[in-house]
Coordinates of C-alpha atoms in Angstrom, one line a residue:
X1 CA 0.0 0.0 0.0
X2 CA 1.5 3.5 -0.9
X3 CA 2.1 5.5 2.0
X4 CA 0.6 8.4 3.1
X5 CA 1.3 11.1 5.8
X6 CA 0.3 9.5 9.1
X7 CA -2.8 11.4 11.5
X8 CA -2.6 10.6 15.2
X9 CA -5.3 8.4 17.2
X10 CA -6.6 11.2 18.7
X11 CA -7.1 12.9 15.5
X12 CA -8.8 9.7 13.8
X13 CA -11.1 9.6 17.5
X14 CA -11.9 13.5 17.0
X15 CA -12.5 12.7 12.7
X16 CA -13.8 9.0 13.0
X17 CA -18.0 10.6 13.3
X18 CA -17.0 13.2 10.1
X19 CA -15.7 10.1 8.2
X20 CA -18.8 7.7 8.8
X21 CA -21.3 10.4 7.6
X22 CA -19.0 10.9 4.5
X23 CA -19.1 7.4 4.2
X24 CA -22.5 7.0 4.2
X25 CA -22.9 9.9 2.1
X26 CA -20.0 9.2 -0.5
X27 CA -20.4 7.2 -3.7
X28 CA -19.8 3.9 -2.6
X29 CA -19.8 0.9 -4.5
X30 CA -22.3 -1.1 -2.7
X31 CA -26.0 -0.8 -2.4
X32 CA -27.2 2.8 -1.0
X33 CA -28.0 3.2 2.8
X34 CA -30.8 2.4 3.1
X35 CA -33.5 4.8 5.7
X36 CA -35.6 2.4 7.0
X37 CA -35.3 1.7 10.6
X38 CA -34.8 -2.2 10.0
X39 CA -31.5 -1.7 8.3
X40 CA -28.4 -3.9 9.7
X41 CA -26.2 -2.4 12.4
X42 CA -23.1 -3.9 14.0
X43 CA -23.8 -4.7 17.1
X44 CA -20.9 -4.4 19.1
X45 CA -18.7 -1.9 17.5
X46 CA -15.2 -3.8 15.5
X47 CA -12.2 -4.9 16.6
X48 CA -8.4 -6.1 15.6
X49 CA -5.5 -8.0 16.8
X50 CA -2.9 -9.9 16.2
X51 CA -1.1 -7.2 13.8
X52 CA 2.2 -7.9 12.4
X53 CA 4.1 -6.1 10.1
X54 CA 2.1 -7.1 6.7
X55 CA -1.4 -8.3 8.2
X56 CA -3.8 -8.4 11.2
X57 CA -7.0 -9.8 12.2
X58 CA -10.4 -7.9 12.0
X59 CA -13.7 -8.7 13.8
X60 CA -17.5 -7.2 13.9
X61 CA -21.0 -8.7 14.6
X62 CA -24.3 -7.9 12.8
X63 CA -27.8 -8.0 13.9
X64 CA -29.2 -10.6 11.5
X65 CA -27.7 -12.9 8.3
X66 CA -26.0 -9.5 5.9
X67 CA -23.3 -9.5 3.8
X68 CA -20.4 -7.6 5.3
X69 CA -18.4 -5.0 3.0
X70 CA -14.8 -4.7 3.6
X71 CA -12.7 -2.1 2.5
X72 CA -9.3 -0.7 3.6
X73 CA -7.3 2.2 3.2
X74 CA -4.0 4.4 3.9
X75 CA -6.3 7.3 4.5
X76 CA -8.8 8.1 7.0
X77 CA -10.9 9.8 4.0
X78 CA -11.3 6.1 2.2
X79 CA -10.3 8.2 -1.0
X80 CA -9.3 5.6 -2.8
X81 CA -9.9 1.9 -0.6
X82 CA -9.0 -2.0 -2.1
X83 CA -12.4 -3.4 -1.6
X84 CA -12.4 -7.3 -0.4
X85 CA -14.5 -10.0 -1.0
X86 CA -17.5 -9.9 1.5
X87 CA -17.7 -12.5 4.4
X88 CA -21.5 -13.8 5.1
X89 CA -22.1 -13.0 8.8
X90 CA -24.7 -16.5 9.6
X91 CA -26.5 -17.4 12.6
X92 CA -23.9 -20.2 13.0
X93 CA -21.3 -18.3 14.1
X94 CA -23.8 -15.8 15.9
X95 CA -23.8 -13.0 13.0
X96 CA -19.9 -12.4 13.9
X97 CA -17.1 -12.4 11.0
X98 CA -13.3 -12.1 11.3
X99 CA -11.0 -12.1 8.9
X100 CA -7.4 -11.8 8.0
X101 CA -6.5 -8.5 6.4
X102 CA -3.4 -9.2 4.0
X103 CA -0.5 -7.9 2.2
X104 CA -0.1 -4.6 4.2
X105 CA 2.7 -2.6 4.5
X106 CA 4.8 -2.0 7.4
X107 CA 4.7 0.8 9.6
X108 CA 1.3 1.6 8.2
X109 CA -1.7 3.2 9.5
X110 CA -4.7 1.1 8.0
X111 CA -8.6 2.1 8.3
X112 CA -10.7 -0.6 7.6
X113 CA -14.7 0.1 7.2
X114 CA -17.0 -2.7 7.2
X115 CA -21.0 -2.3 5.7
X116 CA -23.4 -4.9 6.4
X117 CA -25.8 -5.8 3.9
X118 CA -29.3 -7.3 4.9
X119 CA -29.2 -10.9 3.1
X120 CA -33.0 -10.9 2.9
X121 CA -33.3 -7.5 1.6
X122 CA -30.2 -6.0 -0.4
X123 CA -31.1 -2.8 -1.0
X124 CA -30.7 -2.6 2.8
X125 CA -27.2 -2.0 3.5
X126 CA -25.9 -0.6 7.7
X127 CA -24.3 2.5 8.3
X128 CA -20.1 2.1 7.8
X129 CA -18.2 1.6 10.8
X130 CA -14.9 2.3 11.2
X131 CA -11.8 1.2 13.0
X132 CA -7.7 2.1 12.7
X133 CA -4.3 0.3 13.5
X134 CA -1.0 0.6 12.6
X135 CA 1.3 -2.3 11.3
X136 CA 4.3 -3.2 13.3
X137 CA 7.2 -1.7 12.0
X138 CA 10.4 -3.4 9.6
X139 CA 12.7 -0.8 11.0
X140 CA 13.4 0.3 14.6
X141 CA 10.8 3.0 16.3
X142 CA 9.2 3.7 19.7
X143 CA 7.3 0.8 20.6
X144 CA 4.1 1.3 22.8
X145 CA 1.8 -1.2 24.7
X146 CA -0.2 -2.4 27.7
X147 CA -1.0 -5.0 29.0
X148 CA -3.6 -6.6 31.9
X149 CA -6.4 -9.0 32.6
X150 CA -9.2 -9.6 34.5
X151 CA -12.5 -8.1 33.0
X152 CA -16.0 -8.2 34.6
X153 CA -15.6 -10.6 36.8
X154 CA -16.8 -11.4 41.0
X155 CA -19.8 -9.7 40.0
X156 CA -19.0 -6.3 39.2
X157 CA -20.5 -5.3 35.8
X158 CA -20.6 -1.9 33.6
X159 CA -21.7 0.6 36.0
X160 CA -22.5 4.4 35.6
X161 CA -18.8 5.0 35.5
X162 CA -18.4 2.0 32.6
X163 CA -14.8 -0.1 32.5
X164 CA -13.1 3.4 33.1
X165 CA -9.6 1.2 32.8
X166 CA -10.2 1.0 29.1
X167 CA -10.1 5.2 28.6
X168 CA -7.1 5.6 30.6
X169 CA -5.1 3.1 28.8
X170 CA -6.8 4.7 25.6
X171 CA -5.2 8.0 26.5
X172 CA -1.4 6.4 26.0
X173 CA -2.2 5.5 22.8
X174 CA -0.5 2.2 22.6
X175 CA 0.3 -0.2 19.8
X176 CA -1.9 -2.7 21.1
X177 CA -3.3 -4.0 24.0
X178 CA -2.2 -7.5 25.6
X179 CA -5.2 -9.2 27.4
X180 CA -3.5 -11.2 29.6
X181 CA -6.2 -13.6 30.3
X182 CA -9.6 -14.1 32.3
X183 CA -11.2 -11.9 29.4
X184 CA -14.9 -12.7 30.6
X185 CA -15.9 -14.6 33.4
X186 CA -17.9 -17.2 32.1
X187 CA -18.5 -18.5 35.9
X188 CA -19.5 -15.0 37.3
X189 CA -23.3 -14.6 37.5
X190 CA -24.3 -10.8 38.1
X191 CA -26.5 -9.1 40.1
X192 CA -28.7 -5.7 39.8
X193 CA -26.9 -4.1 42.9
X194 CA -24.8 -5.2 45.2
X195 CA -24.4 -3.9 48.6
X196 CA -20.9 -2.6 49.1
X197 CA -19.1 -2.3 52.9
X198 CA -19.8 1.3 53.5
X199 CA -23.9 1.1 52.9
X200 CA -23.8 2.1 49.7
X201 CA -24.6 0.2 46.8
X202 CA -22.7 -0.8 43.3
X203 CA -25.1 -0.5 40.5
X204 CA -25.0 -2.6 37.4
X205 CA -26.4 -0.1 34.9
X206 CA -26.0 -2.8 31.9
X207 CA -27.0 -6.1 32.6
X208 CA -28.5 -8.7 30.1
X209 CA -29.9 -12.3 30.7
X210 CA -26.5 -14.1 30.1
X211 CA -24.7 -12.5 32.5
X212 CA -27.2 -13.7 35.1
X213 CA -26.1 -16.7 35.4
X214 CA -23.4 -18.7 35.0
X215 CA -22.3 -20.0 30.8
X216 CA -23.4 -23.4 29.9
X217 CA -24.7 -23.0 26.5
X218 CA -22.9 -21.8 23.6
X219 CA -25.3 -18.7 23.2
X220 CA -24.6 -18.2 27.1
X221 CA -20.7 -18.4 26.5
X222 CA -21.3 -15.7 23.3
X223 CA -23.4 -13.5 25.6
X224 CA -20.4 -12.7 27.9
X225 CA -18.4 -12.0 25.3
X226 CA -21.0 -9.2 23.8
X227 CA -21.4 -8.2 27.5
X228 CA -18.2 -6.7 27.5
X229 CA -18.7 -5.5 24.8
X230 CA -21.7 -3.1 25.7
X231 CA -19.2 -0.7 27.4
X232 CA -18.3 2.3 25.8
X233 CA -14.7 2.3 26.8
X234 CA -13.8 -1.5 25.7
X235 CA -15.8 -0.3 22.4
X236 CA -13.5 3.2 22.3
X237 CA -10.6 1.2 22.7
X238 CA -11.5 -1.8 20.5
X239 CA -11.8 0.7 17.6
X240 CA -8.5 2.1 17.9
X241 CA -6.2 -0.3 19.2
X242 CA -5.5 -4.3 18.2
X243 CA -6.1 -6.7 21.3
X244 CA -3.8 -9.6 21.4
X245 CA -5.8 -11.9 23.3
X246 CA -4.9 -15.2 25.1
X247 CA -7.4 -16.9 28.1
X248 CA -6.8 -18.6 31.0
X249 CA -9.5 -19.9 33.4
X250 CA -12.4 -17.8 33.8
X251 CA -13.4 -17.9 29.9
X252 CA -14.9 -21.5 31.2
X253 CA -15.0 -22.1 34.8
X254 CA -12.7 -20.9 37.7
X255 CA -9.7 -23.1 38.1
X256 CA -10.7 -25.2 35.5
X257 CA -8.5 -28.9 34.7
X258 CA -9.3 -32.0 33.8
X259 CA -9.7 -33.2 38.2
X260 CA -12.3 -29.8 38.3
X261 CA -15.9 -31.3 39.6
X262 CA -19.3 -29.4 39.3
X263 CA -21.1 -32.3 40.8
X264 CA -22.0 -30.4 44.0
X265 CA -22.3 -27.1 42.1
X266 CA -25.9 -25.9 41.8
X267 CA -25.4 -23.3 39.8
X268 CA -24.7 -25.4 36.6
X269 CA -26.6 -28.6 35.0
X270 CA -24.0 -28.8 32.4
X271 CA -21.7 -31.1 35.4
X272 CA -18.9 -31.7 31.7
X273 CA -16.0 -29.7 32.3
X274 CA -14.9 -31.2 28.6
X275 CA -18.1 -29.8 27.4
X276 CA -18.2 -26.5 28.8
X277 CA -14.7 -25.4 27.6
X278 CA -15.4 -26.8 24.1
X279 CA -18.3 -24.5 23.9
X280 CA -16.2 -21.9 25.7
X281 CA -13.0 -22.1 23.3
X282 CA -16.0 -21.7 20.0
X283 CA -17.1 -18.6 21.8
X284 CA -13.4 -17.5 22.6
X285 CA -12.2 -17.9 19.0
X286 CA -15.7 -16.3 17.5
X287 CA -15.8 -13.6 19.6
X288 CA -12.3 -12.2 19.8
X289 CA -9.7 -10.9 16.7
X290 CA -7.7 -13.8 17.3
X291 CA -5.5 -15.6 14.2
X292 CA -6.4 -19.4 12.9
X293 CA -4.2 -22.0 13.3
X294 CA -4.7 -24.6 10.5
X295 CA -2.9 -27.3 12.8
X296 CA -4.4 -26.8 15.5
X297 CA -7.7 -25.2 15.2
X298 CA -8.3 -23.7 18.5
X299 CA -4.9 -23.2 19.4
X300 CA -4.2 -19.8 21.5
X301 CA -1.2 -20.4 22.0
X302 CA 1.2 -18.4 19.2
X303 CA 4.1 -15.9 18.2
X304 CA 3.7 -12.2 16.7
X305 CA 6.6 -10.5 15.4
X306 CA 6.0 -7.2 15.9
X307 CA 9.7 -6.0 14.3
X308 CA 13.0 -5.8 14.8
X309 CA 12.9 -4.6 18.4
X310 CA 10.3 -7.2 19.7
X311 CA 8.6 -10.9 19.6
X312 CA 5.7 -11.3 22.0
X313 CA 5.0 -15.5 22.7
X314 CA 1.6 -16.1 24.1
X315 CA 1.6 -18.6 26.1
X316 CA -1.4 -21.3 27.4
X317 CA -1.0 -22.5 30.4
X318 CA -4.7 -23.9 31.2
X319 CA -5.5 -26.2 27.9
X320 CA -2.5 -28.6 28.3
X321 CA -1.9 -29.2 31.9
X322 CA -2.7 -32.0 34.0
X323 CA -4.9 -31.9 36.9
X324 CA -4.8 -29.2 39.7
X325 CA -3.8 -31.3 42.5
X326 CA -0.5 -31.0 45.4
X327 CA 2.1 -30.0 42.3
X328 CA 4.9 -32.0 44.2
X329 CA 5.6 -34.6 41.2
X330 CA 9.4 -35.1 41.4
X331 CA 9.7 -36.1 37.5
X332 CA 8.2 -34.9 34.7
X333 CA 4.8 -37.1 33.9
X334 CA 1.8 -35.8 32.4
X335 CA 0.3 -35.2 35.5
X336 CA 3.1 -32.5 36.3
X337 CA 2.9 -30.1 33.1
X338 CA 1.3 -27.3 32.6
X339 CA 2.3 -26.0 29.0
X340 CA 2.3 -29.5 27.3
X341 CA 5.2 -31.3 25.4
X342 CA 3.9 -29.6 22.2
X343 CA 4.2 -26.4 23.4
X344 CA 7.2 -26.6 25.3
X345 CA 8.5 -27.6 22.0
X346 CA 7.4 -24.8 20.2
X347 CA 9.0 -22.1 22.7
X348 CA 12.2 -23.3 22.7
X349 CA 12.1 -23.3 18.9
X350 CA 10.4 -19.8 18.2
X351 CA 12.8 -18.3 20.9
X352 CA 16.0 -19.6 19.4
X353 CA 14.6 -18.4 16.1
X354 CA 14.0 -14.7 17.4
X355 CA 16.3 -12.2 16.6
X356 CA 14.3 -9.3 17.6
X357 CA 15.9 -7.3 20.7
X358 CA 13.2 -8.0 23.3
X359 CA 11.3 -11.4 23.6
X360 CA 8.0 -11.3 25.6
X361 CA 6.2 -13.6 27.4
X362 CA 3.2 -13.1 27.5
X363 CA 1.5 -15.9 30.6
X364 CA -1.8 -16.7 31.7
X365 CA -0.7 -17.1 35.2
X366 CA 2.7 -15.8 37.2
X367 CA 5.7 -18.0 37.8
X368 CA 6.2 -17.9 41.8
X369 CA 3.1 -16.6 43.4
X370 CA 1.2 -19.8 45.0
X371 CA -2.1 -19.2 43.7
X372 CA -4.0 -22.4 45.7
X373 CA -7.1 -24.1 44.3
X374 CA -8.8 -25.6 47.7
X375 CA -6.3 -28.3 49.2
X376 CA -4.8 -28.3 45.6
X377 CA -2.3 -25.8 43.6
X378 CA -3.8 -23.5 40.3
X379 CA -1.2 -22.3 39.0
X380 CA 2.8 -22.9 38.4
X381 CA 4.5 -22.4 42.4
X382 CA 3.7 -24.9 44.9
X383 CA 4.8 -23.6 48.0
X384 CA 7.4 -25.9 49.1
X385 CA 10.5 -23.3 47.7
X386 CA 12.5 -26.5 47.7
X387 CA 13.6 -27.8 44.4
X388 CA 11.8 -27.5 41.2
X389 CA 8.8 -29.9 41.5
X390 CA 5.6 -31.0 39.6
X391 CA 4.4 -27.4 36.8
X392 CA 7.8 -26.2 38.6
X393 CA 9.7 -28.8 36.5
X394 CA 8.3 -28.0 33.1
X395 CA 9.4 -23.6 33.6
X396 CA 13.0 -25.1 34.9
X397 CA 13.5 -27.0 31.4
X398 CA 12.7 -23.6 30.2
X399 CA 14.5 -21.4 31.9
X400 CA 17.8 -23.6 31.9
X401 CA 17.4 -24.1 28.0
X402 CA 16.8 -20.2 27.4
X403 CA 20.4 -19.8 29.4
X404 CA 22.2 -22.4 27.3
X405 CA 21.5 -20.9 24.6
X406 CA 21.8 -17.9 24.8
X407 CA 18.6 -16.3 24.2
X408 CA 18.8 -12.9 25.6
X409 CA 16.2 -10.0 26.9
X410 CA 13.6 -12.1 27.7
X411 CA 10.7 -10.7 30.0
X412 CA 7.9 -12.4 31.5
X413 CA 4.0 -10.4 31.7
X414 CA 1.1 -11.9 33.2
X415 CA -2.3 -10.9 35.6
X416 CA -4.9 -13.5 36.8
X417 CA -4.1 -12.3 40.5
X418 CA -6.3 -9.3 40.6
X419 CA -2.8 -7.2 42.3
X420 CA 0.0 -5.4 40.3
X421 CA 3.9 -6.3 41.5
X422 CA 6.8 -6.5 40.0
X423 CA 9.0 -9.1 40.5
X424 CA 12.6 -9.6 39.5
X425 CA 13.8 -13.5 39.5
X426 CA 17.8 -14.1 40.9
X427 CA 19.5 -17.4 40.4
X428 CA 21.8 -16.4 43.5
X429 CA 18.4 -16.5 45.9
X430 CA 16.5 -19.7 43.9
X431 CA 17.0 -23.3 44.6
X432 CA 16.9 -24.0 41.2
X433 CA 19.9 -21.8 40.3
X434 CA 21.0 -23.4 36.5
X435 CA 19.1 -19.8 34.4
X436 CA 19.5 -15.9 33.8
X437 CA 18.1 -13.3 36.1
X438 CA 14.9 -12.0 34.7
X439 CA 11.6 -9.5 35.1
X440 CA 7.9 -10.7 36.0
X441 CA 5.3 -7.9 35.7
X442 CA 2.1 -8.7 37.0
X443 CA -1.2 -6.1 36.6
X444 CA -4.7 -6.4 36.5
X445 CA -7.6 -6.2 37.3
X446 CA -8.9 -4.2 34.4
X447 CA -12.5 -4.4 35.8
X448 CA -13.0 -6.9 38.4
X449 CA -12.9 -7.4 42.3
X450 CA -9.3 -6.7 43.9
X451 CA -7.3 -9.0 46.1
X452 CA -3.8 -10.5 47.2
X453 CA -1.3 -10.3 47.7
X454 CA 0.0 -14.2 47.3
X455 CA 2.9 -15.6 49.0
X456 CA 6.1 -16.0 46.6
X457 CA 8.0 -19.2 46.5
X458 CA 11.2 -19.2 46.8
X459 CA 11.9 -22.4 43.8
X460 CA 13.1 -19.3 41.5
X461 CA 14.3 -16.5 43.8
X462 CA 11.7 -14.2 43.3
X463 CA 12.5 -10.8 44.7
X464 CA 9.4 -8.6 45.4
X465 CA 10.4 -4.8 44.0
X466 CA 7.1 -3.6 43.9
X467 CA 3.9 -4.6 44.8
X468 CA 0.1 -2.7 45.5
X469 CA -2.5 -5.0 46.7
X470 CA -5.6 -4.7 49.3
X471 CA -4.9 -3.9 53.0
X472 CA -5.7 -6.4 55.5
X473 CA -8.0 -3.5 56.7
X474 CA -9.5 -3.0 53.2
X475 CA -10.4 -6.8 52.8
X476 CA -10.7 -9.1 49.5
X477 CA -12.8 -8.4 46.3
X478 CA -13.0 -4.8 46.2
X479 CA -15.2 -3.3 43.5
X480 CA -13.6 -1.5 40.6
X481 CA -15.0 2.3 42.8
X482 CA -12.2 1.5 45.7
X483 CA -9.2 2.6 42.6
X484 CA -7.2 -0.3 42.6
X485 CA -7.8 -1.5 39.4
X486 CA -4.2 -1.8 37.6
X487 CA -2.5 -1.8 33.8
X488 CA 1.0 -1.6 32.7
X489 CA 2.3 0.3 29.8
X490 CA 5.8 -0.9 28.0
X491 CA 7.6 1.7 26.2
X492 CA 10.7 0.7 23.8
X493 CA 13.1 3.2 22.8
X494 CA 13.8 2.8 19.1
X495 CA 17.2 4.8 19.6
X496 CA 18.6 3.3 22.3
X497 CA 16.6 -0.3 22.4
X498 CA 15.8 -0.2 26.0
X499 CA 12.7 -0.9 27.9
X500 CA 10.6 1.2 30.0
X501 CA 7.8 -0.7 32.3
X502 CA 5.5 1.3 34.6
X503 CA 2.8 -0.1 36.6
X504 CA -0.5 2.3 36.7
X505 CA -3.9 2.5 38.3
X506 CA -6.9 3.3 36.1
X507 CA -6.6 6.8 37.8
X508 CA -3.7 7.0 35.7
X509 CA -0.9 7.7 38.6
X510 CA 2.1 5.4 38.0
X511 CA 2.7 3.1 40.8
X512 CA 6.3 1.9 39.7
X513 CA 8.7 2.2 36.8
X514 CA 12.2 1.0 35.9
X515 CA 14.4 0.7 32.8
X516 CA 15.9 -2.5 31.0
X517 CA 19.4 -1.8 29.5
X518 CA 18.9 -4.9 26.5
X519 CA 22.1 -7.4 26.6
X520 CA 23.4 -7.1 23.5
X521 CA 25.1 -9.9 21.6
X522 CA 28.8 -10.4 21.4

């Protein structure tokens, strides 16, 4: 695509009305507008993610079976756009299309506007709608995003104030977003109001049928996603910044594994927990800009190169793993993994293959906090800070082979804990001693209840340099009103090629910041 002279997000925001009615107005291709008040409309405003430098992934859902228009352009005035071959949005996959936009240049700003056509009446098309990003880059420059998890979930829904984490991170302008994981909460049934500590009550302003209860069905599992949705900050966002989504538990059921039993659980008929997340994972990948893996369809685990300066890994911890249970295997069976052979596989490859500055790692759930499931462990720690045991077994292959070989400048992101810390791993405190020092960030929630802090195991020599969690005084769960609600932002210098990380509130004060100088190779 030829190049044009680049406009700032906030100038697209302030233009993106202007260019809709000119849009609608404009000579278009396609059938005319039509007036009637049973024309299409998108539902749930549009979406990308997954951007590289040459493509990225596009999402929207219609009201009803219409044939959806695509067109992109260099230029926020669609002055001259490539026009694509429409996608049918179908019932089957709830009126929702995606699809891979192609053969873009790097370092590119790209609108894309999407028209829905009414199958049953074409003469009836939608009003355009119309969202931005920008490629990543094939040369070095300032690198931008954020990252955090955590939406909607322990009952605290879109209230007058709406998922006010999504504006602030909005005002940064970033790159693209990292959703780190617990994206809906699938097991999170909502009420009207809830009454908080202080007398006063939390209001759920928007509230449908599907959030008031907990998913079983595959429309229920939809209906959380499109929940989210309904906010006018996620939509703000969604139109102006790629996601690159990955899940972790809450997308199905809390702490879900294959040794998770519903029998005694009231709230759900549906007692499969194979069942549930295969109707979860449908609604996931229908639902959310995320790429297709022939391979593996389903897979959420996957690299994007996002230039010479960075590689972020996604990793998925919850669909491989054995059964939550005491983690204290001393070899490693099936029982003890928590990534998979498969995708241990696939790391070490990708991250010997990388020869971008900074590798990310982007993980559903931290390395040394002991996140406990009942009597049994959820996540990677088990709280013995002996020797690497059971999930511990599967990051010390890890670790030890990124040393080896030399892979350089990696750093490790993650949320599902509902706290923000930052935690910086040393070989000369672990147990397990054979890998490189390394960063941990941890942030979320975006717009859920707040609690920890967890205890840190000492397997890995975690040191704690920053942390902002609940007082004992304030309690557990608090509602997304009491300010701790947390994002990070990553800044990379294109100059100098270091790396900035600050951890902020959704008031927008930053809570903790510090610098990585890259190794550079020999």
């Amino acid at each position: 695509m030829k190049p044009f002279a680049v406009r700032t997000r906030r100038q697209f925001l302030a233009g993106g009305s202007a260019t809709i009615l000119a849009a609608a107005a404009g000579g278009l291709a396609m059938p005319a507008i039509s007036r009637a008040s049973s024309r299409p409309q998108f539902t749930h405003g549009i979406q990308s993610g997954d951007v590289d430098q040459v493509s990225g992934m596009v999402w929207a859902r219609a009201d009803r079976p219409a044939r959806v228009q695509f067109e992109i352009s260099t230029t926020e005035s669609f002055a001259n756009p490539m026009r694509l071959p429409p996608l049918d949005a179908l019932p089957e996959s709830d009126f929702a299309v995606k699809r891979l936009l192609t053969d873009l240049t790097p370092d590119q700003e790209i609108f894309y506007r999407l028209t829905a056509v009414d199958l049953d009446d074409v003469a009836a098309a939608s009003e355009p709608i119309v969202g931005r990003f920008r490629t990543a880059p094939a040369a070095r420059r300032n690198i931008r995003f954020a990252w955090s998890g955590d939406t909607a979930g322990q009952g605290w829904g879109i209230d007058e104030k709406g998922m006010l984490t999504y504006a602030t991170m909005a005002k940064h302008q970033p790159d693209f977003f990292l959703h780190s994981g617990d994206t809906i909460y699938a097991d999170g049934a909502m009420e009207d109001e809830v009454e908080l500590k202080d007398g006063s009550k939390w209001i759920n302003k928007v509230l449908i049928d599907e959030k008031r209860k907990v998913a079983e069905t595959l429309d229920e599992f939809r209906g959380q996603w499109k929940y989210n949705m309904m906010d006018e900050h996620v939509r703000a966002l969604n139109a102006i910044c790629p996601t690159f989504f990955q899940w972790d538990d809450h997308e199905v059921v809390n702490n879900w594994s294959s040794s998770k039993d519903l029998s005694a659980d009231d709230r759900y008929k549906v007692k499969s927990i194979a069942l549930l997340q295969a109707r979860a994972a449908r609604a996931f990948h229908e639902m959310a800009p995320i790429r297709y893996t022939p391979a593996e369809p389903g897979r959420v685990y996957r690299k994007i190169a996002y230039g010479p300066l960075l590689d972020v890994f996604f990793l998925d911890l919850r669909s491989y793993r054995g059964p939550n249970g005491a983690n204290l295997e001393e070899t490693l069976t099936p029982e003890a993994r928590i990534m998979g052979e498969e995708q241990v596989r696939w790391l070490k490859r990708e991250l010997a293959n990388s020869r971008a500055t900074w590798k990310v790692i982007a993980c559903d759930m931290p390395i040394g906090l002991v996140v406990p499931d009942g009597d049994s462990i959820e996540a990677i720690a088990n709280g013995d800070g002996g020797a690497a045991k059971g999930r511990e077994i599967e990051i010390a292959d890890i670790l030890r082979f990124v040393k080896n070989a030399g892979i350089e400048n990696t750093v490790w992101f993650t949320a599902d804990v509902h706290y923000t810390a930052a935690h910086y791993y040393n070989p000369d405190k672990a147990v397990f001693q054979d890998f490189n020092p390394f960063w941990e960030f941890v942030s979320g929630p975006l717009h859920a209840g707040t609690f920890g802090p967890n205890a840190l195991d000492g397997t890995f020599g975690p040191e704690l340099k920053f942390v902002k969690a609940p007082t004992e005084e304030q309690g557990a769960n608090l509602p997304p009103s009491a300010g701790l609600q947390f994002f990070g932002l990553v800044d990379i210098d294109g100059r100098t090629e270091q790396m900035t990380v600050r951890l902020m509130d959704r008031d927008d004060n930053e809570l903790f910041k510090v610098m990585l100088d890259p190794v550079r190779s020999a």
